[in-house]
Coordinates of N, CA and C in Angstrom, one line a residue:
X199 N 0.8 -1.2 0.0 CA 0.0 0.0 0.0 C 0.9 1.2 0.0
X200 N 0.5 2.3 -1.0 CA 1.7 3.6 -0.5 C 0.5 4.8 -0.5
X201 N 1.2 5.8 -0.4 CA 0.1 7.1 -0.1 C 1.2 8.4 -0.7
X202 N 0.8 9.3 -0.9 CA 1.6 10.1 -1.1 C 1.8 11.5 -0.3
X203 N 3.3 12.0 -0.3 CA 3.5 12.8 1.3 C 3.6 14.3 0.8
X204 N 4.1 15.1 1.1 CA 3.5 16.7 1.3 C 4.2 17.0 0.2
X205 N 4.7 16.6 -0.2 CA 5.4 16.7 -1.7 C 5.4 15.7 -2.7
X206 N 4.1 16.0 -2.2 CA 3.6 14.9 -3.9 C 4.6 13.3 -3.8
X207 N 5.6 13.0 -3.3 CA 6.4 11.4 -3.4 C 5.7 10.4 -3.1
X208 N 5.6 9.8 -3.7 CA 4.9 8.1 -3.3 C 6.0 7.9 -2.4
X209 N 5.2 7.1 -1.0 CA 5.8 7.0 0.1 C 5.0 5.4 0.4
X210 N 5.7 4.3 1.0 CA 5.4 3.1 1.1 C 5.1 2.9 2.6
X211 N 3.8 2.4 2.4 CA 2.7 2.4 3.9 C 2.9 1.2 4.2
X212 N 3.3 0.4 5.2 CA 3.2 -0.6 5.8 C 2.0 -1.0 5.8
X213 N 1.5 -2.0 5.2 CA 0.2 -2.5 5.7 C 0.0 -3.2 7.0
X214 N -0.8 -3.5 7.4 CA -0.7 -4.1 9.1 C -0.6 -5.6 8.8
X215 N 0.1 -6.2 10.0 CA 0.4 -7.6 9.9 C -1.1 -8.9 9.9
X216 N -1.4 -9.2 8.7 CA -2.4 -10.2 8.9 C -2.6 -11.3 10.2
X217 N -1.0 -11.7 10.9 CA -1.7 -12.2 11.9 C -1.3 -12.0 13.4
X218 N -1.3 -10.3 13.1 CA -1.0 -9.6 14.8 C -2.7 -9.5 15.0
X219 N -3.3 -10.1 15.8 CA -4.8 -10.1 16.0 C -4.3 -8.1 17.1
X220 N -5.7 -7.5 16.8 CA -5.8 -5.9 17.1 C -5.5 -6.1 18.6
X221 N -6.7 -6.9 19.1 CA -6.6 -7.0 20.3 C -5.2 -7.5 21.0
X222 N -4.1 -7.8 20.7 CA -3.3 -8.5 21.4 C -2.6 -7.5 22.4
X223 N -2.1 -6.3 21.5 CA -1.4 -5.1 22.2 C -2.4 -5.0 23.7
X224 N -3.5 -5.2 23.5 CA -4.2 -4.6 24.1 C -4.2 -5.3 25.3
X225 N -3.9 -6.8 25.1 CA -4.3 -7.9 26.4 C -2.6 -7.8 27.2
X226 N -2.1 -7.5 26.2 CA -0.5 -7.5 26.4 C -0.4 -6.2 27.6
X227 N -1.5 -4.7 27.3 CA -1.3 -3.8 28.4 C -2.1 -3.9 29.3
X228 N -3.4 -4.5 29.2 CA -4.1 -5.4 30.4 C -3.5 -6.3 31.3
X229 N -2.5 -7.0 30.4 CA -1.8 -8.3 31.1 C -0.6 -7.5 32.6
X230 N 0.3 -6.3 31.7 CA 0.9 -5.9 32.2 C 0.4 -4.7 33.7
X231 N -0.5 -4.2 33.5 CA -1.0 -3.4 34.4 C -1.6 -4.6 35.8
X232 N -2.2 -5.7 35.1 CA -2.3 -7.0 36.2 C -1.1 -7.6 37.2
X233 N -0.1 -7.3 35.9 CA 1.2 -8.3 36.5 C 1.8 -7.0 37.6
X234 N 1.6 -5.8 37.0 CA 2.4 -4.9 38.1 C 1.6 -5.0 39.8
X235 N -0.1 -4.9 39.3 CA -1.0 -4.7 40.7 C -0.9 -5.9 41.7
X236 N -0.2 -7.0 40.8 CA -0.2 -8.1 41.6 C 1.1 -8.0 42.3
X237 N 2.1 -7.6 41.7 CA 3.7 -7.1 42.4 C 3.6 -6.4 43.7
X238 N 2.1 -5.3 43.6 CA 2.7 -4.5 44.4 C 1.6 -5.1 45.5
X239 N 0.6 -6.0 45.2 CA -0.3 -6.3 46.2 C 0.8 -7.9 47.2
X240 N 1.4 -8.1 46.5 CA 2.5 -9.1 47.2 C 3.2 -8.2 48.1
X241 N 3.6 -7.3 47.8 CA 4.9 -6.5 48.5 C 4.3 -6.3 49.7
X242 N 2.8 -5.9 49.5 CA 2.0 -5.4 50.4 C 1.7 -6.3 51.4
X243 N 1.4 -7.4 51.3 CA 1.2 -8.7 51.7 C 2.2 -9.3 52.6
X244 N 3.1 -9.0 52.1 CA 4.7 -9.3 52.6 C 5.2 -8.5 53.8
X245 N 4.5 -7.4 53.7 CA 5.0 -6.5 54.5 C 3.8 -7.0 56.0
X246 N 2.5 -7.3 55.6 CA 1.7 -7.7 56.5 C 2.0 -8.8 57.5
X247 N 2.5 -9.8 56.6 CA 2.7 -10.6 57.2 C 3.7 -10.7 58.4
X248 N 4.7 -9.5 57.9 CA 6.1 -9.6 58.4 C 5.8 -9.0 60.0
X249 N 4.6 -7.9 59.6 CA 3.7 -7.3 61.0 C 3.3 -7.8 62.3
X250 N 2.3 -9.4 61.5 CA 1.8 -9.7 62.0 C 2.8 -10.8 62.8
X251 N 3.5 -11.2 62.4 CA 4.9 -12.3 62.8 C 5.4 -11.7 64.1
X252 N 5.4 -10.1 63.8 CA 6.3 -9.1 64.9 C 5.8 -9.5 66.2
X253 N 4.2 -8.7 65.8 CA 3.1 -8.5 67.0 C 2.8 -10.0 67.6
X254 N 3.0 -11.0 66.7 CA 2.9 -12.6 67.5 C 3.5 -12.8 68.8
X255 N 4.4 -12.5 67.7 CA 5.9 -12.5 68.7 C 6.3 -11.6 70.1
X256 N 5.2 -10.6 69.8 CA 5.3 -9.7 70.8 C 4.3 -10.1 71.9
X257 N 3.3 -10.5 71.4 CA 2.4 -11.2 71.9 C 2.7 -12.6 73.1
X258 N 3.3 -13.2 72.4 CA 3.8 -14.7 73.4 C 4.6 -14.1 74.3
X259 N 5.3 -13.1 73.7 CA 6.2 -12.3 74.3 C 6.1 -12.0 76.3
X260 N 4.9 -11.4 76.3 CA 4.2 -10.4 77.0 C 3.4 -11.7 77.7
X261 N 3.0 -12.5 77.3 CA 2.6 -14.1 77.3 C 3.6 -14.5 78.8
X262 N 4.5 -14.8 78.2 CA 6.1 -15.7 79.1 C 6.0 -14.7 80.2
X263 N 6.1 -13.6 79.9 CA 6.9 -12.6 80.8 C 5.7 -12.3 82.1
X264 N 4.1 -12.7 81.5 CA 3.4 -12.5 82.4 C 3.3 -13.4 83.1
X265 N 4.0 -14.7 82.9 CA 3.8 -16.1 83.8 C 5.1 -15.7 84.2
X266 N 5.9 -15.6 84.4 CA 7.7 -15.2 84.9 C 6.8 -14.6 86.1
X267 N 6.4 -12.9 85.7 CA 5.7 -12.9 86.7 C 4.7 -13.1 87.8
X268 N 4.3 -13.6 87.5 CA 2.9 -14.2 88.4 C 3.9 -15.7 89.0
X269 N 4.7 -16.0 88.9 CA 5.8 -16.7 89.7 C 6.9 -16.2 90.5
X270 N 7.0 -15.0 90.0 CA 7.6 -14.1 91.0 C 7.5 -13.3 92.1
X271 N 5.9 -12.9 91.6 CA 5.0 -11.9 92.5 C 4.3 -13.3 94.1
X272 N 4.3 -12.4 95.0 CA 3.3 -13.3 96.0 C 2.2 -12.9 95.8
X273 N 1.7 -12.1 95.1 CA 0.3 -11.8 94.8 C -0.4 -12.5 93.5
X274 N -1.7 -12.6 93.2 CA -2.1 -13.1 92.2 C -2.1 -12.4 91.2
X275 N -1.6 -12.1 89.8 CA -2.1 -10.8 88.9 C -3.4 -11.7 88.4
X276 N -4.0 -10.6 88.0 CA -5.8 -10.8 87.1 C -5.5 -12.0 86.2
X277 N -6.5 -12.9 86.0 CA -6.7 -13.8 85.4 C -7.0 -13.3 83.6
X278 N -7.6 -12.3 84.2 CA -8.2 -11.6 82.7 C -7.3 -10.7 82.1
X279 N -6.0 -10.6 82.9 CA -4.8 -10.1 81.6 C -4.4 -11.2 81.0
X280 N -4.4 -12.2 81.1 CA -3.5 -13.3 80.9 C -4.3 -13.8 79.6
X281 N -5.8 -14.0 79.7 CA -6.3 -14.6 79.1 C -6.8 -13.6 77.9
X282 N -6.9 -12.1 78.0 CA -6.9 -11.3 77.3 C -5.4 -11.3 76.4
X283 N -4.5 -11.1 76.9 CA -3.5 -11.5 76.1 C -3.0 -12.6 75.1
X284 N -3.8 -13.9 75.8 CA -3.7 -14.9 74.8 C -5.0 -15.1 73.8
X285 N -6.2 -14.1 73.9 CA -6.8 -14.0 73.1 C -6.6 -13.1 71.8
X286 N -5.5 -11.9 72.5 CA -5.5 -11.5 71.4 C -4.2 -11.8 70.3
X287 N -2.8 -12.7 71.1 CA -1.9 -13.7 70.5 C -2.8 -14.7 69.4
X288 N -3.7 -15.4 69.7 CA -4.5 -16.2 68.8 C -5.6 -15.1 67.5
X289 N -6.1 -14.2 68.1 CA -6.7 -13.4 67.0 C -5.1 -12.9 66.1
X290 N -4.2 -12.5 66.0 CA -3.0 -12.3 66.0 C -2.6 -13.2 64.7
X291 N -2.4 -14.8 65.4 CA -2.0 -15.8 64.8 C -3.3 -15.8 63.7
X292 N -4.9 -16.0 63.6 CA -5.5 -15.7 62.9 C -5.3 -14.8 61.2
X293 N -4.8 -14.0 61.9 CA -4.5 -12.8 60.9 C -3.4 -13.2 59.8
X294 N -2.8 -13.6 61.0 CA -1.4 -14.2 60.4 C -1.4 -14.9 59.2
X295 N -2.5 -16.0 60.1 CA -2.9 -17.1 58.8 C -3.5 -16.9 57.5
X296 N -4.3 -15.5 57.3 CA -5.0 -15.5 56.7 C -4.1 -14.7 55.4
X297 N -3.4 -14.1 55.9 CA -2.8 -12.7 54.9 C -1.6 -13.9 54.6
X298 N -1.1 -14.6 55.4 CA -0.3 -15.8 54.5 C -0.8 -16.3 53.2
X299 N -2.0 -16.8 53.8 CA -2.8 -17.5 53.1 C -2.8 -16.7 51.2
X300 N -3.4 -15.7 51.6 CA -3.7 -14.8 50.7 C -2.3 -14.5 49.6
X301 N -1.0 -13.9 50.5 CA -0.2 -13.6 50.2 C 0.6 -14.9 49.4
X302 N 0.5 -16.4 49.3 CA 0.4 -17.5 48.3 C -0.5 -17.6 46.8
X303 N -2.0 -17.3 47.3 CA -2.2 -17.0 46.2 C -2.3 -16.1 45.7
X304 N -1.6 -14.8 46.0 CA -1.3 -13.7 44.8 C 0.2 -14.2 44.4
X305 N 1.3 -15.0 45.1 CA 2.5 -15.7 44.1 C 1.8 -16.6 43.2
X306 N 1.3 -17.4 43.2 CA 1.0 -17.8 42.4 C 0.4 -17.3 41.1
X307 N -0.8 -16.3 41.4 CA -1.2 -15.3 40.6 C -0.2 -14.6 39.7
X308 N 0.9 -14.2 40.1 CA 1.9 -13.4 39.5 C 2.5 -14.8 38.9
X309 N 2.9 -16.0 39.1 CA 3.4 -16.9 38.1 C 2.5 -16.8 37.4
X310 N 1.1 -17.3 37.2 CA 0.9 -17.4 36.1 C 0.1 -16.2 35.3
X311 N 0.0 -14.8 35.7 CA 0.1 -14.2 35.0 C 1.4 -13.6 33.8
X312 N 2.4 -13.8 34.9 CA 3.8 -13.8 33.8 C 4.1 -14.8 32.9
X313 N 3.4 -16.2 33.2 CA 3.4 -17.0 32.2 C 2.6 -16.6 30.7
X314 N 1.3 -16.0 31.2 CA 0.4 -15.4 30.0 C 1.0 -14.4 29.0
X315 N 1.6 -14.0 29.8 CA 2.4 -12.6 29.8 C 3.4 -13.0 28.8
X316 N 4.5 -13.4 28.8 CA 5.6 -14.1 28.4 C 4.5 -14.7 26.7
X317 N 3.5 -15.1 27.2 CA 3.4 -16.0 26.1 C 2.6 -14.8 24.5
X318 N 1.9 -13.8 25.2 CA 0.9 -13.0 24.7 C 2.3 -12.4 23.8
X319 N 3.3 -11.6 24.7 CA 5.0 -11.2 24.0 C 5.5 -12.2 22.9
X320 N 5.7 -13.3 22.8 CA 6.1 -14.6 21.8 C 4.9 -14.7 20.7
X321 N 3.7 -14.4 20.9 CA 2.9 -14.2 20.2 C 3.0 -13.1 19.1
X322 N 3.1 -11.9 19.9 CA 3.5 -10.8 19.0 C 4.4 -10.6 18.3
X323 N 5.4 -11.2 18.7 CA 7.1 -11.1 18.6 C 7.0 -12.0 17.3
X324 N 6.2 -12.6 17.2 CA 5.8 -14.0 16.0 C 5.4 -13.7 14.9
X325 N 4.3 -13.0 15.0 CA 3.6 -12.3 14.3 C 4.1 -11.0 13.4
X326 N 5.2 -10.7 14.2 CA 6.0 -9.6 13.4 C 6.7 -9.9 12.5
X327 N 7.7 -11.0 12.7 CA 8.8 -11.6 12.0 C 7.9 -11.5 10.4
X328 N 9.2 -11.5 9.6 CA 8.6 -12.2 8.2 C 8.2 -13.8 8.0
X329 N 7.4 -14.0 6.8 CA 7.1 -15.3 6.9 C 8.1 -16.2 6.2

């Protein structure tokens, strides 16, 4: 196909690739805008998890230290710090479990959206070549 340019010269127009399908560019920036939100929703995830690990930890922590005490003390301390503390160690661990949970399947999610990904690229990349 050619067309001619501001000075009158026949100029040679690329015709479009018969088998770059329109939509691919398109799934390719879909694909990519997915693969980034899933990057940053792991990071995010990662970072929760790392929180929640802390506060566990801080949790049993406060846990030991309150039985040390109440072994140390000749007085009784409250029953209901102890048990409020390991309620909130187990809601804690809860959390824990769940943003783990979650934070698995968004890796996974990012494999296999990078696999799509990768593949939708080799597609294109295919489709360009000459035949």
């Amino acid at each position: 196909m050619s067309r001619f340019d501001g000075d009158g010269r026949r100029v040679a127009q690329r015709t479009p690739e018969p088998g770059l399908p329109r939509e691919l560019p398109e799934d390719i920036d879909r694909l990519t805008v997915s693969f980034r939100e899933l990057i940053d929703k792991r990071d995010r995830l990662e970072s929760d998890v790392e929180k929640f690990r802390r506060r566990v930890a801080e949790a049993e922590g406060e846990i030991d230290q309150f039985e040390v005490n109440q072994l140390q003390l000749s007085w009784q301390p409250s029953q209901f710090e102890k048990q409020r503390l390991e309620q909130y160690r187990d809601k804690l661990r809860s959390h824990l479990g769940t943003v783990s949970s979650e934070l698995d399947a968004t890796k996974i999610r990012i494999g296999e959206t990078r696999a799509v990904l990768v593949r939708q690229y080799a597609v294109a990349q295919a489709s360009r070549r000459p035949a």
